[in-house]
Protein backbone atom coordinates (compact mmCIF):
# COMPACT_ATOMS: atom_id res chain seq x y z
CA UNK A 1 0.00 0.00 0.00
CA UNK A 2 1.34 3.44 -0.81
CA UNK A 3 0.74 6.43 1.41
CA UNK A 4 0.96 10.02 0.27
CA UNK A 5 3.90 12.29 0.77
CA UNK A 6 4.34 13.99 4.12
CA UNK A 7 6.36 16.77 5.68
CA UNK A 8 7.63 14.52 8.45
CA UNK A 9 7.73 10.82 9.17
CA UNK A 10 8.27 9.93 12.82
CA UNK A 11 9.41 6.36 13.41
CA UNK A 12 8.50 5.02 16.84
CA UNK A 13 5.73 5.73 19.32
CA UNK A 14 7.58 5.74 22.61
CA UNK A 15 8.26 8.87 24.66
CA UNK A 16 10.37 10.56 21.96
CA UNK A 17 8.15 9.63 19.02
CA UNK A 18 4.92 10.65 20.72
CA UNK A 19 6.40 13.94 21.85
CA UNK A 20 7.68 14.70 18.35
CA UNK A 21 4.40 13.80 16.73
CA UNK A 22 2.34 15.92 19.13
CA UNK A 23 4.57 18.92 18.55
CA UNK A 24 5.01 18.45 14.82
CA UNK A 25 1.23 18.51 14.49
CA UNK A 26 1.07 21.63 16.65
CA UNK A 27 3.64 23.22 14.33
CA UNK A 28 1.28 22.65 11.43
CA UNK A 29 3.31 19.91 9.77
CA UNK A 30 1.78 16.99 7.94
CA UNK A 31 3.04 14.09 10.05
CA UNK A 32 2.95 10.35 9.59
CA UNK A 33 3.97 8.19 12.53
CA UNK A 34 5.09 4.64 11.88
CA UNK A 35 5.31 2.14 14.72
CA UNK A 36 6.20 -1.54 14.51
CA UNK A 37 4.11 -2.44 17.54
CA UNK A 38 0.32 -2.52 17.62
CA UNK A 39 0.07 0.51 19.90
CA UNK A 40 1.97 3.31 21.60
CA UNK A 41 4.48 2.77 24.39
CA UNK A 42 7.83 1.79 22.83
CA UNK A 43 10.02 0.19 25.48
CA UNK A 44 7.09 0.13 27.85
CA UNK A 45 4.94 -1.70 25.35
CA UNK A 46 7.40 -4.57 24.91
CA UNK A 47 9.17 -5.03 28.23
CA UNK A 48 6.37 -6.62 30.24
CA UNK A 49 8.42 -9.07 32.26
CA UNK A 50 7.49 -9.54 35.91
CA UNK A 51 9.00 -6.79 38.05
CA UNK A 52 9.57 -4.35 35.16
CA UNK A 53 9.75 -0.81 36.51
CA UNK A 54 11.53 2.37 35.75
CA UNK A 55 14.69 3.21 37.69
CA UNK A 56 13.97 6.93 37.49
CA UNK A 57 11.36 8.24 39.94
CA UNK A 58 7.86 8.46 38.47
CA UNK A 59 7.45 12.16 39.18
CA UNK A 60 10.57 12.84 37.08
CA UNK A 61 10.03 10.16 34.44
CA UNK A 62 7.06 11.85 32.84
CA UNK A 63 6.48 14.61 30.32
CA UNK A 64 6.99 18.16 31.54
CA UNK A 65 5.55 20.03 28.56
CA UNK A 66 1.98 20.35 29.76
CA UNK A 67 1.10 21.58 33.24
CA UNK A 68 -2.37 20.08 33.22
CA UNK A 69 -1.00 16.70 32.24
CA UNK A 70 1.52 16.88 35.07
CA UNK A 71 -1.13 17.76 37.59
CA UNK A 72 -3.83 15.33 36.52
CA UNK A 73 -1.72 12.16 36.36
CA UNK A 74 -1.15 10.77 39.83
CA UNK A 75 1.63 8.22 40.09
CA UNK A 76 0.96 5.53 42.66
CA UNK A 77 4.52 4.43 43.45
CA UNK A 78 7.91 6.05 43.72
CA UNK A 79 9.16 3.88 40.84
CA UNK A 80 6.31 3.15 38.46
CA UNK A 81 5.70 -0.35 37.18
CA UNK A 82 5.61 -1.08 33.45
CA UNK A 83 1.79 -1.36 33.40
CA UNK A 84 1.43 2.03 35.08
CA UNK A 85 3.87 3.73 32.67
CA UNK A 86 2.05 2.15 29.74
CA UNK A 87 -1.27 3.43 31.13
CA UNK A 88 0.32 6.87 31.38
CA UNK A 89 1.48 6.80 27.75
CA UNK A 90 -1.94 5.54 26.72
CA UNK A 91 -3.46 8.51 28.55
CA UNK A 92 -1.04 10.90 26.80
CA UNK A 93 -1.94 9.35 23.46
CA UNK A 94 -5.66 9.92 24.13
CA UNK A 95 -5.28 13.36 25.59
CA UNK A 96 -3.21 14.70 22.69
CA UNK A 97 -4.88 12.64 19.94
CA UNK A 98 -1.66 10.90 18.99
CA UNK A 99 -3.00 7.69 17.46
CA UNK A 100 -4.74 9.19 14.42
CA UNK A 101 -1.33 10.27 13.15
CA UNK A 102 0.19 6.80 13.41
CA UNK A 103 0.09 3.62 11.45
CA UNK A 104 0.72 0.76 13.85
CA UNK A 105 2.14 -2.63 12.89
CA UNK A 106 4.36 -0.93 10.33
CA UNK A 107 8.03 -1.83 10.84
CA UNK A 108 10.27 0.44 8.81
CA UNK A 109 12.79 -1.64 6.88
CA UNK A 110 14.41 0.88 4.53
CA UNK A 111 14.85 4.60 4.01
CA UNK A 112 16.51 6.15 0.96
CA UNK A 113 17.52 9.76 0.53
CA UNK A 114 16.27 11.13 -2.77
CA UNK A 115 18.76 13.87 -3.60
CA UNK A 116 16.74 15.14 -6.57
CA UNK A 117 13.64 15.73 -4.45
CA UNK A 118 15.31 16.33 -1.08
CA UNK A 119 13.03 13.75 0.45
CA UNK A 120 13.27 10.43 2.26
CA UNK A 121 11.59 7.44 0.62
CA UNK A 122 10.53 5.04 3.34
CA UNK A 123 9.49 1.40 3.09
CA UNK A 124 7.94 -0.89 5.68
CA UNK A 125 7.87 -4.64 6.16
CA UNK A 126 4.28 -4.80 4.97
CA UNK A 127 5.29 -3.25 1.62
CA UNK A 128 4.04 0.24 2.31
CA UNK A 129 6.04 3.03 0.69
CA UNK A 130 5.80 6.67 1.56
CA UNK A 131 7.96 9.75 1.62
CA UNK A 132 8.67 12.84 3.66
CA UNK A 133 11.02 15.78 3.61
CA UNK A 134 12.16 14.96 7.15
CA UNK A 135 12.70 11.62 8.77
CA UNK A 136 12.72 11.57 12.57
CA UNK A 137 14.02 8.30 13.99
CA UNK A 138 12.62 7.95 17.50
CA UNK A 139 13.41 4.26 17.56
CA UNK A 140 14.72 4.00 21.11
CA UNK A 141 18.15 3.47 22.62
CA UNK A 142 17.41 0.01 24.01
CA UNK A 143 14.91 -1.48 21.60
CA UNK A 144 16.83 -3.98 19.49
CA UNK A 145 16.90 -7.14 21.63
CA UNK A 146 19.99 -9.29 21.67
CA UNK A 147 19.72 -13.07 21.83
CA UNK A 148 23.03 -14.80 22.53
CA UNK A 149 24.44 -17.06 19.88
CA UNK A 150 24.65 -20.22 21.99
CA UNK A 151 25.03 -23.61 20.34
CA UNK A 152 21.72 -25.45 20.15
CA UNK A 153 19.73 -22.39 21.19
CA UNK A 154 16.77 -23.23 19.02
CA UNK A 155 16.69 -26.88 20.03
CA UNK A 156 15.15 -26.25 23.44
CA UNK A 157 11.82 -28.05 23.62
CA UNK A 158 10.39 -26.09 26.55
CA UNK A 159 9.09 -22.53 26.74
CA UNK A 160 11.44 -19.76 25.59
CA UNK A 161 10.85 -16.23 26.87
CA UNK A 162 12.60 -12.92 26.42
CA UNK A 163 12.25 -10.13 28.97
CA UNK A 164 12.12 -7.63 26.09
CA UNK A 165 9.26 -9.42 24.32
CA UNK A 166 7.26 -10.81 27.21
CA UNK A 167 3.85 -12.20 26.17
CA UNK A 168 1.09 -9.65 26.63
CA UNK A 169 -1.17 -12.22 28.23
CA UNK A 170 1.53 -13.08 30.82
CA UNK A 171 2.99 -16.50 31.59
CA UNK A 172 2.15 -18.88 34.38
CA UNK A 173 5.46 -20.03 35.83
CA UNK A 174 3.95 -21.76 38.85
CA UNK A 175 5.41 -25.20 39.43
CA UNK A 176 7.91 -24.87 36.59
CA UNK A 177 11.68 -25.26 36.51
CA UNK A 178 12.90 -21.94 35.17
CA UNK A 179 16.31 -20.79 33.93
CA UNK A 180 17.19 -17.11 33.59
CA UNK A 181 20.20 -16.13 31.49
CA UNK A 182 21.38 -12.59 32.18
CA UNK A 183 21.72 -10.45 35.28
CA UNK A 184 21.49 -6.86 34.02
CA UNK A 185 18.67 -4.52 35.06
CA UNK A 186 16.01 -6.69 33.41
CA UNK A 187 17.16 -9.98 34.93
CA UNK A 188 17.71 -8.40 38.34
CA UNK A 189 14.16 -7.04 38.38
CA UNK A 190 12.56 -10.22 37.08
CA UNK A 191 14.43 -12.81 39.16
CA UNK A 192 12.75 -12.17 42.57
CA UNK A 193 9.27 -12.34 41.04
CA UNK A 194 10.03 -15.39 38.92
CA UNK A 195 11.36 -17.02 42.10
CA UNK A 196 8.02 -16.37 43.80
CA UNK A 197 6.27 -18.53 41.22
CA UNK A 198 8.77 -21.06 39.94
CA UNK A 199 9.24 -24.49 41.52
CA UNK A 200 12.94 -24.14 40.84
CA UNK A 201 14.98 -21.21 39.51
CA UNK A 202 18.52 -21.40 38.16
CA UNK A 203 20.18 -18.07 37.27
CA UNK A 204 23.03 -18.19 34.76
CA UNK A 205 25.30 -15.23 35.42
CA UNK A 206 28.21 -14.26 33.19
CA UNK A 207 29.13 -11.02 34.97
CA UNK A 208 27.99 -9.84 38.36
CA UNK A 209 26.49 -6.35 38.42
CA UNK A 210 26.15 -3.73 41.09
CA UNK A 211 22.54 -3.63 42.22
CA UNK A 212 21.14 -1.22 44.79
CA UNK A 213 17.66 -1.55 46.33
CA UNK A 214 15.01 0.77 44.93
CA UNK A 215 13.48 1.52 48.31
CA UNK A 216 10.28 1.70 46.34
CA UNK A 217 7.10 2.73 48.16
CA UNK A 218 3.58 3.79 47.50
CA UNK A 219 3.16 7.53 47.18
CA UNK A 220 0.59 8.52 49.78
CA UNK A 221 -1.49 11.68 49.56
CA UNK A 222 0.88 13.69 51.71
CA UNK A 223 3.91 12.77 49.59
CA UNK A 224 1.95 13.41 46.42
CA UNK A 225 0.92 16.85 47.66
CA UNK A 226 4.50 17.62 48.59
CA UNK A 227 5.69 16.53 45.14
CA UNK A 228 3.06 18.72 43.52
CA UNK A 229 4.00 21.74 45.63
CA UNK A 230 7.63 21.16 44.75
CA UNK A 231 7.14 20.28 41.10
CA UNK A 232 8.24 23.52 39.46
CA UNK A 233 11.46 23.57 41.44
CA UNK A 234 12.01 19.87 40.84
CA UNK A 235 11.65 20.36 37.10
CA UNK A 236 13.92 23.40 37.19
CA UNK A 237 16.64 21.36 38.89
CA UNK A 238 16.12 18.45 36.49
CA UNK A 239 16.42 20.61 33.37
CA UNK A 240 19.48 22.26 34.87
CA UNK A 241 21.12 19.07 36.06
CA UNK A 242 23.58 16.59 34.64
CA UNK A 243 21.15 13.68 34.37
CA UNK A 244 17.65 15.15 34.06
CA UNK A 245 16.71 14.55 37.67
CA UNK A 246 16.82 16.83 40.71
CA UNK A 247 19.45 14.77 42.53
CA UNK A 248 23.02 15.97 42.82
CA UNK A 249 26.18 14.68 44.45
CA UNK A 250 27.19 15.61 47.99
CA UNK A 251 28.25 19.26 47.90
CA UNK A 252 31.57 18.70 49.69
CA UNK A 253 34.29 16.82 47.74
CA UNK A 254 35.21 13.34 48.92
CA UNK A 255 38.77 14.41 49.78
CA UNK A 256 37.49 17.08 52.14
CA UNK A 257 35.29 14.91 54.36
CA UNK A 258 36.38 12.49 57.07
CA UNK A 259 35.65 8.77 57.31
CA UNK A 260 32.52 9.22 59.42
CA UNK A 261 30.98 11.68 56.98
CA UNK A 262 31.99 9.56 53.98
CA UNK A 263 30.15 6.63 55.49
CA UNK A 264 27.11 8.81 56.17
CA UNK A 265 27.10 10.13 52.59
CA UNK A 266 27.33 6.64 51.11
CA UNK A 267 24.55 5.47 53.42
CA UNK A 268 22.32 8.36 52.46
CA UNK A 269 22.85 7.87 48.73
CA UNK A 270 22.32 4.12 49.17
CA UNK A 271 18.93 4.75 50.73
CA UNK A 272 18.00 7.20 47.97
CA UNK A 273 18.04 4.00 46.00
CA UNK A 274 19.18 2.44 42.75
CA UNK A 275 21.24 4.38 40.25
CA UNK A 276 21.38 7.37 42.60
CA UNK A 277 24.09 5.54 44.55
CA UNK A 278 26.54 6.54 41.79
CA UNK A 279 25.88 10.16 42.69
CA UNK A 280 27.14 9.86 46.28
CA UNK A 281 30.21 11.98 45.62
CA UNK A 282 31.19 14.12 42.68
CA UNK A 283 33.65 12.17 40.56
CA UNK A 284 32.63 8.71 41.80
CA UNK A 285 32.74 7.34 38.25
CA UNK A 286 35.96 9.16 37.37
CA UNK A 287 38.22 8.89 40.40
CA UNK A 288 39.41 5.34 41.25
CA UNK A 289 39.86 6.22 44.93
CA UNK A 290 36.26 7.36 45.40
CA UNK A 291 35.03 4.50 43.29
CA UNK A 292 36.90 1.98 45.38
CA UNK A 293 35.40 3.40 48.55
CA UNK A 294 31.96 2.93 46.99
CA UNK A 295 32.88 -0.63 46.07
CA UNK A 296 33.91 -1.42 49.67
CA UNK A 297 30.65 0.08 50.96
CA UNK A 298 28.67 -1.97 48.43
CA UNK A 299 30.44 -5.21 49.34
CA UNK A 300 29.57 -4.70 53.01
CA UNK A 301 25.91 -4.30 52.07
CA UNK A 302 26.10 -7.41 49.91
CA UNK A 303 27.65 -9.41 52.74
CA UNK A 304 24.67 -8.58 54.94
CA UNK A 305 22.21 -9.80 52.31
CA UNK A 306 23.57 -13.12 51.00
CA UNK A 307 24.04 -16.01 53.40
CA UNK A 308 26.23 -18.40 51.39
CA UNK A 309 29.82 -17.10 51.07
CA UNK A 310 30.37 -18.84 47.71
CA UNK A 311 27.21 -17.35 46.25
CA UNK A 312 28.16 -13.97 47.70
CA UNK A 313 31.60 -14.21 46.07
CA UNK A 314 30.01 -15.05 42.73
CA UNK A 315 27.63 -12.09 43.07
CA UNK A 316 30.49 -9.67 43.73
CA UNK A 317 31.22 -7.58 40.62
CA UNK A 318 34.78 -7.98 39.38
CA UNK A 319 34.91 -6.64 35.85
CA UNK A 320 33.91 -2.98 36.20
CA UNK A 321 34.06 -0.04 38.60
CA UNK A 322 30.87 1.00 40.43
CA UNK A 323 28.41 2.80 38.15
CA UNK A 324 30.28 2.22 34.87
CA UNK A 325 27.70 -0.32 33.85
CA UNK A 326 24.26 1.00 34.72
CA UNK A 327 23.60 0.19 38.37
CA UNK A 328 20.63 -2.14 38.62
CA UNK A 329 17.71 -1.06 40.78
CA UNK A 330 16.20 -4.01 42.59
CA UNK A 331 13.63 -5.12 45.09
CA UNK A 332 14.94 -8.12 47.00
CA UNK A 333 17.35 -9.35 44.31
CA UNK A 334 20.27 -10.57 46.41
CA UNK A 335 18.01 -11.98 49.12
CA UNK A 336 16.42 -14.22 46.49
CA UNK A 337 19.57 -16.35 46.48
CA UNK A 338 18.91 -17.30 50.12
CA UNK A 339 15.81 -19.19 49.01
CA UNK A 340 16.21 -22.96 48.88
CA UNK A 341 14.79 -23.39 45.38
CA UNK A 342 17.02 -20.69 43.80
CA UNK A 343 20.57 -21.30 42.65
CA UNK A 344 23.24 -19.32 40.83
CA UNK A 345 25.51 -20.67 38.13
CA UNK A 346 28.66 -18.62 37.69
CA UNK A 347 29.43 -18.89 33.99
CA UNK A 348 32.98 -17.69 34.61
CA UNK A 349 33.49 -20.98 36.48
CA UNK A 350 31.35 -23.20 34.28
CA UNK A 351 30.59 -21.74 30.86
CA UNK A 352 27.52 -22.73 28.86
CA UNK A 353 28.44 -25.35 26.26
CA UNK A 354 25.06 -25.74 24.63
CA UNK A 355 21.33 -25.49 24.97
CA UNK A 356 19.84 -28.96 24.78
CA UNK A 357 16.18 -29.91 24.18
CA UNK A 358 15.72 -30.46 27.92
CA UNK A 359 17.88 -27.77 29.44
CA UNK A 360 21.24 -26.02 29.58
CA UNK A 361 24.55 -27.83 29.52
CA UNK A 362 27.53 -26.12 31.13
CA UNK A 363 31.02 -27.54 31.56
CA UNK A 364 29.68 -29.07 34.81
CA UNK A 365 26.82 -30.95 33.12
CA UNK A 366 23.16 -30.65 32.10
CA UNK A 367 20.50 -28.90 34.21
CA UNK A 368 16.95 -29.58 33.14
CA UNK A 369 14.47 -26.73 32.72
CA UNK A 370 10.90 -26.25 31.56
CA UNK A 371 11.42 -22.59 30.72
CA UNK A 372 14.40 -20.50 29.60
CA UNK A 373 14.18 -16.73 30.06
CA UNK A 374 16.64 -14.62 28.10
CA UNK A 375 17.40 -11.35 29.86
CA UNK A 376 20.38 -10.79 27.61
CA UNK A 377 20.04 -7.14 26.70
CA UNK A 378 20.05 -5.04 23.57
CA UNK A 379 22.16 -3.84 20.68
CA UNK A 380 22.05 -0.47 22.39
CA UNK A 381 22.06 3.01 20.91
CA UNK A 382 22.74 1.93 17.31
CA UNK A 383 20.90 -1.40 16.84
CA UNK A 384 17.44 -0.02 16.08
CA UNK A 385 18.93 2.31 13.47
CA UNK A 386 21.16 -0.19 11.72
CA UNK A 387 18.22 -2.62 11.67
CA UNK A 388 16.79 -0.30 9.01
CA UNK A 389 18.57 -0.19 5.64
CA UNK A 390 19.21 3.56 5.65
CA UNK A 391 20.84 4.95 2.51
CA UNK A 392 22.01 8.52 2.52
CA UNK A 393 23.63 10.76 -0.06
CA UNK A 394 25.08 8.82 -3.02
CA UNK A 395 23.60 5.62 -1.65
CA UNK A 396 25.94 5.44 1.32
CA UNK A 397 24.79 2.93 3.87
CA UNK A 398 24.36 3.64 7.57
CA UNK A 399 25.09 0.00 8.37
CA UNK A 400 28.41 0.22 6.54
CA UNK A 401 29.24 3.63 8.03
CA UNK A 402 28.44 2.41 11.52
CA UNK A 403 30.55 -0.70 11.21
CA UNK A 404 33.01 1.87 12.55
CA UNK A 405 32.12 4.08 15.50
CA UNK A 406 29.11 6.31 14.71
CA UNK A 407 30.01 9.87 13.77
CA UNK A 408 27.21 12.21 14.74
CA UNK A 409 26.86 15.93 15.21
CA UNK A 410 25.16 16.59 18.56
CA UNK A 411 23.82 13.07 18.19
CA UNK A 412 20.91 14.41 16.20
CA UNK A 413 22.44 14.64 12.73
CA UNK A 414 24.74 12.48 10.64
CA UNK A 415 26.99 13.69 7.82
CA UNK A 416 25.88 12.17 4.51
CA UNK A 417 22.28 11.75 5.74
CA UNK A 418 20.49 15.07 5.17
CA UNK A 419 17.19 15.65 6.99
CA UNK A 420 17.61 12.45 9.00
CA UNK A 421 17.05 13.44 12.61
CA UNK A 422 17.97 10.85 15.19
CA UNK A 423 16.57 11.19 18.70
CA UNK A 424 18.40 9.85 21.76
CA UNK A 425 21.04 8.27 19.55
CA UNK A 426 24.82 8.01 19.88
CA UNK A 427 26.31 11.34 20.88
CA UNK A 428 23.34 12.38 23.06
CA UNK A 429 23.02 12.16 26.87
CA UNK A 430 19.90 9.94 26.48
CA UNK A 431 20.60 6.76 28.45
CA UNK A 432 22.76 8.60 30.98
CA UNK A 433 19.87 10.90 31.72
CA UNK A 434 16.12 10.93 32.30
CA UNK A 435 14.75 9.79 28.95
CA UNK A 436 11.40 11.51 29.44
CA UNK A 437 13.10 14.90 29.45
CA UNK A 438 15.79 14.04 26.90
CA UNK A 439 12.96 12.98 24.57
CA UNK A 440 11.37 16.41 24.93
CA UNK A 441 14.67 18.18 24.31
CA UNK A 442 15.52 15.99 21.34
CA UNK A 443 12.09 16.31 19.78
CA UNK A 444 12.11 20.06 20.24
CA UNK A 445 15.54 20.44 18.75
CA UNK A 446 14.68 18.37 15.70
CA UNK A 447 11.45 20.30 15.13
CA UNK A 448 13.23 23.62 15.56
CA UNK A 449 15.74 22.58 12.91
CA UNK A 450 12.83 21.84 10.60
CA UNK A 451 11.17 25.16 11.43
CA UNK A 452 14.43 27.01 10.80
CA UNK A 453 14.76 25.43 7.36
CA UNK A 454 11.17 26.19 6.45
CA UNK A 455 11.42 29.78 7.62
CA UNK A 456 14.54 30.34 5.52
CA UNK A 457 13.40 28.38 2.50
CA UNK A 458 15.84 25.51 2.92
CA UNK A 459 14.83 22.00 1.97
CA UNK A 460 17.80 20.22 3.46
CA UNK A 461 20.01 20.40 6.53
CA UNK A 462 23.01 18.16 6.97
CA UNK A 463 25.80 17.87 9.50
CA UNK A 464 29.24 18.71 8.18
CA UNK A 465 31.80 15.90 8.30
CA UNK A 466 34.24 17.99 10.32
CA UNK A 467 31.55 19.05 12.82
CA UNK A 468 30.56 15.41 13.37
CA UNK A 469 34.18 14.30 13.69
CA UNK A 470 34.83 17.03 16.27
CA UNK A 471 31.64 16.22 18.24
CA UNK A 472 32.42 12.52 18.28
CA UNK A 473 36.03 13.14 19.33
CA UNK A 474 34.85 15.51 22.05
CA UNK A 475 32.48 12.86 23.42
CA UNK A 476 35.17 10.17 23.40
CA UNK A 477 37.61 12.55 25.02
CA UNK A 478 35.18 13.28 27.87
CA UNK A 479 34.44 9.58 28.33
CA UNK A 480 38.16 8.81 28.34
CA UNK A 481 38.56 10.99 31.42
CA UNK A 482 36.16 8.76 33.34
CA UNK A 483 36.16 5.11 34.36
CA UNK A 484 33.26 4.36 31.98
CA UNK A 485 35.33 3.79 28.89
CA UNK A 486 37.17 0.81 30.38
CA UNK A 487 34.04 -1.14 31.44
CA UNK A 488 32.73 -3.85 29.09
CA UNK A 489 29.25 -2.36 28.95
CA UNK A 490 26.56 -1.81 26.34
CA UNK A 491 27.49 1.88 26.55
CA UNK A 492 30.65 0.91 24.66
CA UNK A 493 29.19 -1.78 22.38
CA UNK A 494 31.07 -4.47 24.32
CA UNK A 495 27.97 -6.66 24.75
CA UNK A 496 27.60 -7.25 21.01
CA UNK A 497 30.19 -9.53 19.39
CA UNK A 498 31.95 -7.70 16.56
CA UNK A 499 30.45 -4.28 17.32
CA UNK A 500 32.78 -1.29 17.06
CA UNK A 501 33.94 -0.30 20.55
CA UNK A 502 33.65 3.21 21.83
CA UNK A 503 31.63 5.09 24.38
CA UNK A 504 28.34 5.92 22.66
CA UNK A 505 26.29 8.33 24.81
CA UNK A 506 27.39 11.90 25.46
CA UNK A 507 28.79 12.01 28.99
CA UNK A 508 29.23 15.78 29.33
CA UNK A 509 25.87 16.12 31.13
CA UNK A 510 22.32 16.91 30.11
CA UNK A 511 22.43 20.66 30.82
CA UNK A 512 25.87 21.12 29.24
CA UNK A 513 24.59 19.28 26.17
CA UNK A 514 21.48 21.48 25.95
CA UNK A 515 23.61 24.60 26.23
CA UNK A 516 25.83 23.44 23.35
CA UNK A 517 22.77 22.64 21.22
CA UNK A 518 21.35 26.09 21.95
CA UNK A 519 24.62 27.77 21.13
CA UNK A 520 24.77 25.95 17.79
CA UNK A 521 21.19 26.98 16.99
CA UNK A 522 21.87 30.60 17.96
CA UNK A 523 24.87 30.61 15.63
CA UNK A 524 22.61 29.83 12.65
CA UNK A 525 23.19 26.10 13.05
CA UNK A 526 26.94 26.25 12.95
CA UNK A 527 28.38 22.97 11.69
CA UNK A 528 25.41 22.27 9.42
CA UNK A 529 25.05 22.78 5.68
CA UNK A 530 21.67 24.16 4.65
CA UNK A 531 20.57 24.01 1.04
CA UNK A 532 17.50 24.36 -1.16
CA UNK A 533 15.86 22.56 -4.04
P1 LIG B 1 22.04 -5.82 30.00
O1 LIG B 1 22.28 -4.86 31.07
O2 LIG B 1 22.84 -5.72 28.76
O3 LIG B 1 22.19 -7.26 30.63
C1 LIG B 1 22.25 -8.40 29.83
C2 LIG B 1 22.69 -9.56 30.66
O4 LIG B 1 22.76 -10.71 29.83
C3 LIG B 1 24.09 -9.38 31.25
O5 LIG B 1 24.12 -9.95 32.51
C4 LIG B 1 24.95 -10.14 30.27
O6 LIG B 1 26.17 -10.58 30.78
C5 LIG B 1 24.04 -11.30 29.96
N1 LIG B 1 24.41 -11.97 28.72
C6 LIG B 1 24.42 -11.47 27.48
N2 LIG B 1 24.84 -12.39 26.60
C7 LIG B 1 25.09 -13.50 27.32
C8 LIG B 1 25.54 -14.79 26.99
N3 LIG B 1 25.88 -15.13 25.73
N4 LIG B 1 25.68 -15.69 27.97
C9 LIG B 1 25.39 -15.36 29.24
N5 LIG B 1 24.96 -14.16 29.63
C10 LIG B 1 24.81 -13.24 28.66
O7 LIG B 1 20.50 -5.80 29.52
P2 LIG B 1 19.21 -5.45 30.37
O8 LIG B 1 19.23 -6.11 31.68
O9 LIG B 1 18.03 -5.67 29.51
O10 LIG B 1 19.35 -3.91 30.63
C11 LIG B 1 19.77 -3.02 29.59
C12 LIG B 1 19.52 -1.61 30.02
O11 LIG B 1 18.12 -1.33 29.89
C13 LIG B 1 19.83 -1.30 31.45
O12 LIG B 1 21.20 -1.08 31.68
C14 LIG B 1 18.97 -0.08 31.70
O13 LIG B 1 19.56 1.07 31.17
C15 LIG B 1 17.73 -0.43 30.88
N6 LIG B 1 16.77 -1.08 31.77
C16 LIG B 1 16.28 -0.33 32.77
C17 LIG B 1 15.41 -0.88 33.64
C18 LIG B 1 14.91 -0.03 34.73
O14 LIG B 1 14.54 1.09 34.51
N7 LIG B 1 14.89 -0.47 35.92
C19 LIG B 1 15.02 -2.20 33.54
C20 LIG B 1 15.54 -2.95 32.50
C21 LIG B 1 16.42 -2.38 31.62
P3 LIG B 1 27.49 -9.66 30.66
O15 LIG B 1 27.30 -8.57 31.66
O16 LIG B 1 28.60 -10.56 30.95
O17 LIG B 1 27.52 -9.13 29.25
Coordinates of C-alpha atoms and ligand atoms in Angstrom, one line a residue, residues 49 53-55 142 148 150 181-187 189 206-207 209 325-326 347-348 375-378 490 495, ligand 1:
X49 CA 8.4 -9.1 32.3
X53 CA 9.7 -0.8 36.5
X54 CA 11.5 2.4 35.8
X55 CA 14.7 3.2 37.7
X142 CA 17.4 0.0 24.0
X148 CA 23.0 -14.8 22.5
X150 CA 24.6 -20.2 22.0
X181 CA 20.2 -16.1 31.5
X182 CA 21.4 -12.6 32.2
X183 CA 21.7 -10.4 35.3
X184 CA 21.5 -6.9 34.0
X185 CA 18.7 -4.5 35.1
X186 CA 16.0 -6.7 33.4
X187 CA 17.2 -10.0 34.9
X189 CA 14.2 -7.0 38.4
X206 CA 28.2 -14.3 33.2
X207 CA 29.1 -11.0 35.0
X209 CA 26.5 -6.4 38.4
X325 CA 27.7 -0.3 33.9
X326 CA 24.3 1.0 34.7
X347 CA 29.4 -18.9 34.0
X348 CA 33.0 -17.7 34.6
X375 CA 17.4 -11.3 29.9
X376 CA 20.4 -10.8 27.6
X377 CA 20.0 -7.1 26.7
X378 CA 20.0 -5.0 23.6
X490 CA 26.6 -1.8 26.3
X495 CA 28.0 -6.7 24.8
Ligands
LIG1 P1 22.0 -5.8 30.0 O1 22.3 -4.9 31.1 O2 22.8 -5.7 28.8 O3 22.2 -7.3 30.6 C1 22.3 -8.4 29.8 C2 22.7 -9.6 30.7 O4 22.8 -10.7 29.8 C3 24.1 -9.4 31.3 O5 24.1 -9.9 32.5 C4 24.9 -10.1 30.3 O6 26.2 -10.6 30.8 C5 24.0 -11.3 30.0 N1 24.4 -12.0 28.7 C6 24.4 -11.5 27.5 N2 24.8 -12.4 26.6 C7 25.1 -13.5 27.3 C8 25.5 -14.8 27.0 N3 25.9 -15.1 25.7 N4 25.7 -15.7 28.0 C9 25.4 -15.4 29.2 N5 25.0 -14.2 29.6 C10 24.8 -13.2 28.7 O7 20.5 -5.8 29.5 P2 19.2 -5.4 30.4 O8 19.2 -6.1 31.7 O9 18.0 -5.7 29.5 O10 19.4 -3.9 30.6 C11 19.8 -3.0 29.6 C12 19.5 -1.6 30.0 O11 18.1 -1.3 29.9 C13 19.8 -1.3 31.5 O12 21.2 -1.1 31.7 C14 19.0 -0.1 31.7 O13 19.6 1.1 31.2 C15 17.7 -0.4 30.9 N6 16.8 -1.1 31.8 C16 16.3 -0.3 32.8 C17 15.4 -0.9 33.6 C18 14.9 0.0 34.7 O14 14.5 1.1 34.5 N7 14.9 -0.5 35.9 C19 15.0 -2.2 33.5 C20 15.5 -3.0 32.5 C21 16.4 -2.4 31.6 P3 27.5 -9.7 30.7 O15 27.3 -8.6 31.7 O16 28.6 -10.6 30.9 O17 27.5 -9.1 29.3

